[in-house]
Coordinates of C-alpha atoms in Angstrom, one line a residue:
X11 CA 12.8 -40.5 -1.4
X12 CA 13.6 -38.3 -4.0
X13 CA 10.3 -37.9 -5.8
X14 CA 8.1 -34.6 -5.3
X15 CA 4.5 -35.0 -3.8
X16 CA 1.2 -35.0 -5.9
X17 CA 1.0 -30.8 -6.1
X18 CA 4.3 -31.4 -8.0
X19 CA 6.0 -29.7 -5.1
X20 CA 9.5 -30.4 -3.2
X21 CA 11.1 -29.4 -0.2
X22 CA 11.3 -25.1 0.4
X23 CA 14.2 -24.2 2.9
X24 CA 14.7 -20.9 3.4
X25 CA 17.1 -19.3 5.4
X26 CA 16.3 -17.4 9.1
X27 CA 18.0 -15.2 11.4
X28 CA 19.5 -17.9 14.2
X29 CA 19.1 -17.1 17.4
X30 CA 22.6 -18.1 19.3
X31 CA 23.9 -18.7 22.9
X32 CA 26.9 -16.5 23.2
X33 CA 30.1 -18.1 24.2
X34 CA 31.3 -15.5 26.5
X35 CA 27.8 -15.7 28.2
X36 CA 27.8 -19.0 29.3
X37 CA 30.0 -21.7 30.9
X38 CA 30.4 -23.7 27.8
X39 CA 28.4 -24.5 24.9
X40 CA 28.2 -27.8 25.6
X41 CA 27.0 -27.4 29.4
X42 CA 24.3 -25.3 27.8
X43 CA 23.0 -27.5 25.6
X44 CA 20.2 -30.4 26.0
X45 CA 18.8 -33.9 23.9
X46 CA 15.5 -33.0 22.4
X47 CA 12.5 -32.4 24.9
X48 CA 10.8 -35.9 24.5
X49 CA 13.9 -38.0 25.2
X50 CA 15.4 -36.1 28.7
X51 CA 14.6 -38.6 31.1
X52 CA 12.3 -37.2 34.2
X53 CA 13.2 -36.0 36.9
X54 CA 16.9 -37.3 36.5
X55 CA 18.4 -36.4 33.3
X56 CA 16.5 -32.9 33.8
X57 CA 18.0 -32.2 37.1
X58 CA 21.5 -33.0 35.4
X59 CA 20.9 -30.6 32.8
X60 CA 19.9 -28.1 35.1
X61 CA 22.4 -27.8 37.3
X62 CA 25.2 -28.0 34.6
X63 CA 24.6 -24.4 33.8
X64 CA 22.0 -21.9 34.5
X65 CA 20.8 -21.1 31.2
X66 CA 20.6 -24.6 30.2
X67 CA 18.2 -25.1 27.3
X68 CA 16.2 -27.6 29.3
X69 CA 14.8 -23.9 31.1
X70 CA 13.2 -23.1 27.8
X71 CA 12.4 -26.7 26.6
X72 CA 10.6 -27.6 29.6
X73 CA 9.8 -25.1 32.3
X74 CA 9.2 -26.4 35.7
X75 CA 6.3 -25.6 37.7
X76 CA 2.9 -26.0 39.2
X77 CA 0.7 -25.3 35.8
X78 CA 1.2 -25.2 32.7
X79 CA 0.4 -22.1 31.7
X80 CA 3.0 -21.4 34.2
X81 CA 5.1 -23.3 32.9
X82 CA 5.0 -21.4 29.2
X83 CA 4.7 -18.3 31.0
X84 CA 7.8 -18.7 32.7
X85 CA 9.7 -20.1 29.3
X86 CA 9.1 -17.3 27.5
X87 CA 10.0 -14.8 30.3
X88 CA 13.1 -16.6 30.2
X89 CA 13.4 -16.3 26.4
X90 CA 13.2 -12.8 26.8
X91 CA 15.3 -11.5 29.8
X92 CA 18.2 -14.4 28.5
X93 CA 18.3 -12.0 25.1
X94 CA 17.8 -8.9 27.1
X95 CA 21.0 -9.9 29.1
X96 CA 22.5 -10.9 25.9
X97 CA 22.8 -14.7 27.0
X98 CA 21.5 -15.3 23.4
X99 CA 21.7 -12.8 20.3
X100 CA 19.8 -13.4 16.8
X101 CA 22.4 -13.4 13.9
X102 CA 22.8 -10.3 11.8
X103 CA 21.7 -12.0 8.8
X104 CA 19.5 -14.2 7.9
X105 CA 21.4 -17.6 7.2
X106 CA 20.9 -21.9 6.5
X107 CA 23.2 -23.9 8.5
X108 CA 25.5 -26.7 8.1
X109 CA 25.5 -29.0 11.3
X110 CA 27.6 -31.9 11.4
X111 CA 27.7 -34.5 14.5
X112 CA 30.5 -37.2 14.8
X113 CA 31.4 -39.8 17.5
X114 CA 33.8 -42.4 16.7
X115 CA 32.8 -44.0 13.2
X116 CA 29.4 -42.4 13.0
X117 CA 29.2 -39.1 11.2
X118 CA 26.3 -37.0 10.2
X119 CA 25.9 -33.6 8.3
X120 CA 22.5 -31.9 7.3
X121 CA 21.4 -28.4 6.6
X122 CA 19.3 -26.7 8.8
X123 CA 16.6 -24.2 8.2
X124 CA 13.0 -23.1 8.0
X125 CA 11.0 -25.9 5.6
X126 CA 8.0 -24.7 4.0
X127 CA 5.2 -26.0 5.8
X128 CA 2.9 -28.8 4.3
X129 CA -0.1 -31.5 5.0
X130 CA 0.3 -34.8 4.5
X131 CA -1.7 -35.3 2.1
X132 CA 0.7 -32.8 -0.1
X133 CA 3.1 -36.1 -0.4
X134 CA 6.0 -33.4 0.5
X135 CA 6.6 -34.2 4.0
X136 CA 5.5 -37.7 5.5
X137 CA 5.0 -39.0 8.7
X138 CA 5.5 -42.2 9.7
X139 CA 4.5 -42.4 13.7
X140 CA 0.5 -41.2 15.1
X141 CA 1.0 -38.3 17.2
X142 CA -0.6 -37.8 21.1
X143 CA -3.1 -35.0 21.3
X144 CA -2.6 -33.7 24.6
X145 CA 1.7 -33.6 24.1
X146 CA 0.6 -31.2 20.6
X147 CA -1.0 -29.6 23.0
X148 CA 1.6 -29.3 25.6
X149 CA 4.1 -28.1 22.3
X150 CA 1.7 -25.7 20.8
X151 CA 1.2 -23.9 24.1
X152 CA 4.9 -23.5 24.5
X153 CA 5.7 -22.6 21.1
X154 CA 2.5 -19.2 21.2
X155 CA 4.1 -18.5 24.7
X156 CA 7.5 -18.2 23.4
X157 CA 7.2 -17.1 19.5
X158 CA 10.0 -19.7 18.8
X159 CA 10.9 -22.3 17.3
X160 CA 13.7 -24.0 20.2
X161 CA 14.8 -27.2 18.6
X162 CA 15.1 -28.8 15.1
X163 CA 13.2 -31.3 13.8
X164 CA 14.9 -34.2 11.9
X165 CA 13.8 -35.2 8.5
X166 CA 15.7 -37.5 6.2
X167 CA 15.7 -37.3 2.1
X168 CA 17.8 -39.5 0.0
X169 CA 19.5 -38.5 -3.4
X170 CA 21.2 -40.3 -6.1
X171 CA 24.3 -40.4 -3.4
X172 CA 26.1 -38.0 -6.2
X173 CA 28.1 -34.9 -4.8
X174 CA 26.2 -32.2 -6.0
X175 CA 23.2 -30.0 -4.8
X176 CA 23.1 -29.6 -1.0
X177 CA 26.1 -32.4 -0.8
X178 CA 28.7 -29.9 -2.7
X179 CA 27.7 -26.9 -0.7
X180 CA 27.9 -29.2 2.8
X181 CA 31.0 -30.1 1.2
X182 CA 32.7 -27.0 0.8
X183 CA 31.2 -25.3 3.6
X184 CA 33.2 -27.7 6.1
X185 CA 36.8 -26.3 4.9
X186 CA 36.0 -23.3 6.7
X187 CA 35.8 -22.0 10.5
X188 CA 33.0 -23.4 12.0
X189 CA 30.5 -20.8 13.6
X190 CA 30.6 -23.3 16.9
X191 CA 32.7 -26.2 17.9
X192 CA 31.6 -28.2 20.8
X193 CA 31.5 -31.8 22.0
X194 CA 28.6 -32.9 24.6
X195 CA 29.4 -35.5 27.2
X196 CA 27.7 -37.9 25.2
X197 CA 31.1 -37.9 23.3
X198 CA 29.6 -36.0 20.2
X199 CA 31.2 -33.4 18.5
X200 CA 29.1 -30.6 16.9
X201 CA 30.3 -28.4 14.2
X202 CA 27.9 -25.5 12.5
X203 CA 28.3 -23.4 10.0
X204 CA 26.3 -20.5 8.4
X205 CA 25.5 -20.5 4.8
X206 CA 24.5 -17.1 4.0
X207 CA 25.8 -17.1 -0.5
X208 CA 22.9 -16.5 -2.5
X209 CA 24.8 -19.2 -4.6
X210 CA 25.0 -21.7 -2.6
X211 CA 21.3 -21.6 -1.3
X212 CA 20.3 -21.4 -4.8
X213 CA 22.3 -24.8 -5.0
X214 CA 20.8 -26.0 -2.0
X215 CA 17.3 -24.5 -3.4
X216 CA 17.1 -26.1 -6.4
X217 CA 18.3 -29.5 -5.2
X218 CA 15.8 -29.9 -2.4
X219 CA 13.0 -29.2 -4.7
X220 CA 12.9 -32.6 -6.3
X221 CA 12.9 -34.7 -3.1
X222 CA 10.0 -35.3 -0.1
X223 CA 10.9 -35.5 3.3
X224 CA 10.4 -38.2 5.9
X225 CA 10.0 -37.1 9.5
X226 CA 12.6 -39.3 11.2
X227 CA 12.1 -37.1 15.1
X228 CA 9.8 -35.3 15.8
X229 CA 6.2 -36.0 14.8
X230 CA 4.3 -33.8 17.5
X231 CA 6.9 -30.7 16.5
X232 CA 5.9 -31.4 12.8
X233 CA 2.1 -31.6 14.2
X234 CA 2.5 -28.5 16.2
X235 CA 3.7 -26.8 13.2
X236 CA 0.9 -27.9 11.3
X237 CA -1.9 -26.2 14.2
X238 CA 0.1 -23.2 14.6
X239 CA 0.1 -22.3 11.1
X240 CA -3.6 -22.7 10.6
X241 CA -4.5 -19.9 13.5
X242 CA -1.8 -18.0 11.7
X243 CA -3.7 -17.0 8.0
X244 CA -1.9 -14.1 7.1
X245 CA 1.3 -15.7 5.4
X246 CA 4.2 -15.3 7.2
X247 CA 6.7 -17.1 9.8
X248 CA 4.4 -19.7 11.1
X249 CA 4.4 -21.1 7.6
X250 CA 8.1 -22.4 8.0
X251 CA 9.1 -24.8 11.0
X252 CA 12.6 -25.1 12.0
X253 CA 13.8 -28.5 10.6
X254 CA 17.5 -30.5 10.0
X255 CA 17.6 -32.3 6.6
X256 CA 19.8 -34.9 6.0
X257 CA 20.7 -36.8 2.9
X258 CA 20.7 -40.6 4.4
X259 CA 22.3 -41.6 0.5
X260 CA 25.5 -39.6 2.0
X261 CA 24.6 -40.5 5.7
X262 CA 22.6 -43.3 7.2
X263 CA 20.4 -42.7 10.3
X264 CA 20.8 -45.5 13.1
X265 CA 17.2 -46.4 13.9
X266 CA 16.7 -47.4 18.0
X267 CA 13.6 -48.5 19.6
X268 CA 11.9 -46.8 22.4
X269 CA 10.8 -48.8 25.1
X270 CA 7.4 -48.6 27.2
X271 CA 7.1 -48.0 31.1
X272 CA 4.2 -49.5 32.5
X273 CA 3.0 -47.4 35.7
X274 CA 1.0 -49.8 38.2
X275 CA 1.8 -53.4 36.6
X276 CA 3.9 -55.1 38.6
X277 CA 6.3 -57.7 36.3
X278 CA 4.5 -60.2 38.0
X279 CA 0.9 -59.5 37.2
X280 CA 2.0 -58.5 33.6
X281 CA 3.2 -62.1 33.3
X282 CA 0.3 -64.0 34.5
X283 CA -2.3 -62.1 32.6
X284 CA -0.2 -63.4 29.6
X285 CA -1.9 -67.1 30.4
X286 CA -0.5 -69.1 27.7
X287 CA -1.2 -66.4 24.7
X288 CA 2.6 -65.8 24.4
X289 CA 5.3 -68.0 24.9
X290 CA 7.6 -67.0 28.1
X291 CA 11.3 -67.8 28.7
X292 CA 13.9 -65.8 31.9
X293 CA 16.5 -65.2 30.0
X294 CA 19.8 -64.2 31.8
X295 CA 21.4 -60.5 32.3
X296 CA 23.4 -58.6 31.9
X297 CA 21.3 -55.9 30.1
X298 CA 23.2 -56.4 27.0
X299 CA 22.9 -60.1 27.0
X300 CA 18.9 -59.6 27.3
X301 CA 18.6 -57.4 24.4
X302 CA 21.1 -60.1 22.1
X303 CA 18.4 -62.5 23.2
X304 CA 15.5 -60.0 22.4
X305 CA 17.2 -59.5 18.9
X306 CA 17.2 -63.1 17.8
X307 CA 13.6 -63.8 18.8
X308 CA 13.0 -60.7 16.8
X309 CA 14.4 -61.9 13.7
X310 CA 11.6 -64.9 14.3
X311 CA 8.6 -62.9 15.0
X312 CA 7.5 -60.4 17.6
X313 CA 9.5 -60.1 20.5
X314 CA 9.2 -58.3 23.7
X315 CA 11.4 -57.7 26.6
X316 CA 9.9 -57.4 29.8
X317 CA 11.7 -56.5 33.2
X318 CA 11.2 -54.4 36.5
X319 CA 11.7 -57.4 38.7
X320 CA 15.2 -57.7 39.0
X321 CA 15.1 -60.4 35.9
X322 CA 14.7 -60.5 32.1
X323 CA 11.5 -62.0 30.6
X324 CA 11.4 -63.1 27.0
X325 CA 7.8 -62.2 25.3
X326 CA 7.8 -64.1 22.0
X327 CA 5.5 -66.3 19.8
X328 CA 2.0 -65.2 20.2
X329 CA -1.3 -66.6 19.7
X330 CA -2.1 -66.6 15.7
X331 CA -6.0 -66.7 17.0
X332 CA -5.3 -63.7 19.3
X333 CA -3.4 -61.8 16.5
X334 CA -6.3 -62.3 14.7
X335 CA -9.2 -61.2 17.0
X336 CA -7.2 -58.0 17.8
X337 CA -5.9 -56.3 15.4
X338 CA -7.2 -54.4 12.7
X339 CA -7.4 -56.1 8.7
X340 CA -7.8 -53.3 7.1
X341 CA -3.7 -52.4 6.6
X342 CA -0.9 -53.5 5.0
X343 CA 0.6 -56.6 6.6
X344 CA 3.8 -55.3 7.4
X345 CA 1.8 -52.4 9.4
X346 CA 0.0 -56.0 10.9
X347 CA 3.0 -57.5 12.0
X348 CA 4.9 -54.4 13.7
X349 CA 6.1 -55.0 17.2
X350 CA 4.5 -51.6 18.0
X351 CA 1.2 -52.3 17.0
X352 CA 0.8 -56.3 18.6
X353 CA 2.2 -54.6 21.9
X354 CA -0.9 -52.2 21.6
X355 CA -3.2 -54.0 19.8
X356 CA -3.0 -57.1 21.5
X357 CA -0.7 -56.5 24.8
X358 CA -2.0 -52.7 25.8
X359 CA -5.5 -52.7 25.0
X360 CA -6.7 -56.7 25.1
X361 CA -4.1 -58.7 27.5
X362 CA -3.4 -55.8 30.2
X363 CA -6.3 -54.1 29.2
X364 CA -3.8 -50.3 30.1
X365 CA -4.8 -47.1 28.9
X366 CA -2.7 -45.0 26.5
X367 CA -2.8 -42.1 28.8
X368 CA 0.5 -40.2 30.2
X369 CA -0.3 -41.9 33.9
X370 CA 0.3 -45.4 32.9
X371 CA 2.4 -45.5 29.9
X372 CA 6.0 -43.5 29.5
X373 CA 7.9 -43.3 26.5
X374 CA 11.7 -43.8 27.2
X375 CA 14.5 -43.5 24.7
X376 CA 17.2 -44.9 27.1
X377 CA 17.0 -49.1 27.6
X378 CA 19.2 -48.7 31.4
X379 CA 16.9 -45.8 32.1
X380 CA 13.5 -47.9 31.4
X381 CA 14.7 -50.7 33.5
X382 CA 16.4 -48.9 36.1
X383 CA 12.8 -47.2 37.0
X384 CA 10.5 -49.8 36.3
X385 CA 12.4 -51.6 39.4
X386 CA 12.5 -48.1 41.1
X387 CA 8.6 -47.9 41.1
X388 CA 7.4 -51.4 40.6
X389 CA 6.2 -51.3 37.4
X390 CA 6.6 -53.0 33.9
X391 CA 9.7 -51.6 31.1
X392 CA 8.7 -53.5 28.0
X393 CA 11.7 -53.5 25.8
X394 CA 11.1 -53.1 22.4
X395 CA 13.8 -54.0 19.0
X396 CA 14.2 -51.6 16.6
X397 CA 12.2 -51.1 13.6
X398 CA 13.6 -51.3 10.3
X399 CA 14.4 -48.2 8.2
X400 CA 13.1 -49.8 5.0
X401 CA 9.8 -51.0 6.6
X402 CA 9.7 -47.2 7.7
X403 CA 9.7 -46.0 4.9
X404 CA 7.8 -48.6 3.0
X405 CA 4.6 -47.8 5.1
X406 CA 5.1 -43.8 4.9
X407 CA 5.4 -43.4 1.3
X408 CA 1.8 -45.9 1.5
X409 CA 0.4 -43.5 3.7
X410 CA 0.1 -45.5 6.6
X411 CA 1.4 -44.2 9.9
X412 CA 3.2 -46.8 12.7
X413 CA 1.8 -46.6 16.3
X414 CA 3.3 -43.7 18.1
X415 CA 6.6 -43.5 19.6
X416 CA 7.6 -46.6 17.5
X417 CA 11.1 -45.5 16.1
X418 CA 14.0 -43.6 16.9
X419 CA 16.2 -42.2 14.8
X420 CA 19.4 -40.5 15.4
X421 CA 21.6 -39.2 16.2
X422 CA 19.0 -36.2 16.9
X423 CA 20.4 -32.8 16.3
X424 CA 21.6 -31.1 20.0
X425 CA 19.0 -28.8 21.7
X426 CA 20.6 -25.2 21.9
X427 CA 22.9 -24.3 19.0
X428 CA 20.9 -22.7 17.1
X429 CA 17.0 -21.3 17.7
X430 CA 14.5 -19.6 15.3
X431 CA 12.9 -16.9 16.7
X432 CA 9.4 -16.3 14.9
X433 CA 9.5 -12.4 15.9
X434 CA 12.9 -11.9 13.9
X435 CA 11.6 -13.7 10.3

């Protein structure tokens, strides 16, 4: 994607005054820091992450308790008495950031800083994923309450793969001192950097100009952006939202599925209700073995993975006459032919017959997780295979968005290294 919108316009990043957990503060950067808000898995992962340290991000990310508004209440008291106490101090100056990521083989850099805002329709930014009202809701809340912006989105561009631009400045930047050094006990290492010469954000200015942006995480952020800017007239911070930009020419995303918890569908009932529409097959575990299976029925045709029951149960083939009847004609046949939309189309809103409401579908990043409490609660984890990148992008730069919560990409930036306050711009 290195093509401007229709205005003519590319991407703006401008630079912002970080707001930073101070080392001396906390136990350790890494107990402090958190996966992005949508894929901590409740109540487990969030207990874990707050009881590894007290000012956890998770406290600021999602605030427990009995409302919400007390819930964004209590975030942004917690904002403000953590920089009172000097648990986190804004930058002196205003700054972009280099952020790297590495485990193993894998190895990501990107710049991070405060995009110009833009519609859609603008061609500058695209989405690729629909977006639930009520969790832009549940963001916009938090982000008024608070005045800040607490995680990163990530976007991917891709350039001619030459080392110029934002690539030579991410590439000299990395010979020095890093700002933070930190690895989470995911096994990732995370390196940032501030990038504060006017020379090298004019390099990184003028290079970002000529490319659009796909949203690769974080659709209801981007959204949230979007609504807070419009209460906002008077120009000013709400027209930026904090985002990570990576080149994927330089560094590829991995693209993971996320998988669907059915509250109050037992395996068993999900099965019968299938009545011949979709072929059926047990297919033996472990885990890992399922999801092989899952992948080579995928490479055939639409392919789900259901389980809860204590076994795995191959989804696969479905009705051509079904297909037909329920879903919609009117887009582009590889938006027809998505996993995502025959599991709502057909499976959600025909077959089950479930409502796309918070009480009887959750959205899970992690496959153990998924699995692990659909045989906790007696319910149905349909395990889903990754999407394609190409296809992604195929159907975003067409305009046409994928059923929510349809792709993730990654690795996602880490929660807590850097914030934007929207008081300090």
């Amino acid at each position: 994607m290195n093509t401007p919108g229709p205005t003519g316009q590319g991407l703006r990043l401008i630079p912002f005054r970080g707001l930073r957990y101070v080392p001396e503060r906390v136990g350790s950067l890494a107990a402090v820091t958190s996966p992005p808000y949508d894929v901590v898995v409740r109540p487990d992962g969030l207990h874990h992450l707050e009881s590894a340290d007290p000012y956890n991000i998770v406290r600021l990310i999602l605030p427990q308790a009995d409302t919400a508004a007390a819930r964004n209440e209590q975030a942004a008291e917690t904002l403000n008495r953590w920089l009172a106490e000097g648990i986190l101090a804004p930058e002196p100056e205003p700054a972009l950031y280099v952020y790297e990521q590495r485990n193993g083989e894998i190895l990501q850099r990107g710049i991070v800083g405060a995009l110009a805002l833009s519609a859609p329709a603008d061609g500058i930014v695209l989405p690729h994923e629909d977006v639930m009202a009520h969790v832009v809701e549940d963001r916009a809340n938090l982000m008024r309450s608070t005045a800040a912006h607490l995680e990163p989105l990530l976007l991917t561009y891709r350039s001619e793969g030459r080392a110029t631009g934002v690539t030579a400045v991410i590439e000299r930047t990395i010979h020095r001192p890093p700002l933070l050094a930190t690895t989470t006990e995911d096994g990732y290492s995370h390196r940032l950097w501030a990038v504060t010469d006017p020379a090298d954000r004019s390099e990184i200015a003028s290079d970002l100009a000529r490319h659009q942006a796909l949203i690769a995480d974080g659709h209801h952020r981007w959204a949230t952006y979007l609504r807070l800017q419009q209460e906002h007239t008077a120009p000013g911070p709400w027209d930026f939202g904090l985002v990570l930009l990576v080149d994927t020419a330089r560094y590829p995303l991995r693209v993971r599925a996320i998988h669907r918890l059915l509250h109050g569908l037992p395996v068993a009932d999900a099965l019968a209700a299938l009545n011949g529409a979709f072929r059926v097959r047990d297919i033996e575990g472990p885990l890992p073995a399922a999801l092989d299976a899952l992948a080579g029925a995928a490479a055939e045709g639409n392919a789900f993975l259901l389980a809860g029951d204590g076994r795995f149960h191959l989804v696969d083939q479905p009705d051509e006459a079904l297909l037909a009847r329920t879903i919609p004609a009117d887009r582009p046949l590889a938006w027809r032919t998505l996993d995502a939309t025959v599991l709502h189309a057909t499976l959600l809103e025909h077959v089950w017959q479930i409502p796309d409401t918070p009480e009887r579908i959750a959205y899970i990043h992690d496959t153990a997780a998924a699995v692990e409490q659909a045989e906790r609660n007696d319910a149905t984890a349909v395990l889903m295979h990754p999407v394609r990148e190409e296809v992604v992008r195929e159907l975003a730069q067409q305009g046409v968005t994928m059923p929510r919560k349809s792709t993730s990409f990654g690795p996602k930036p880490a929660t807590g290294l850097v914030l934007r306050s929207l008081t300090l711009d």
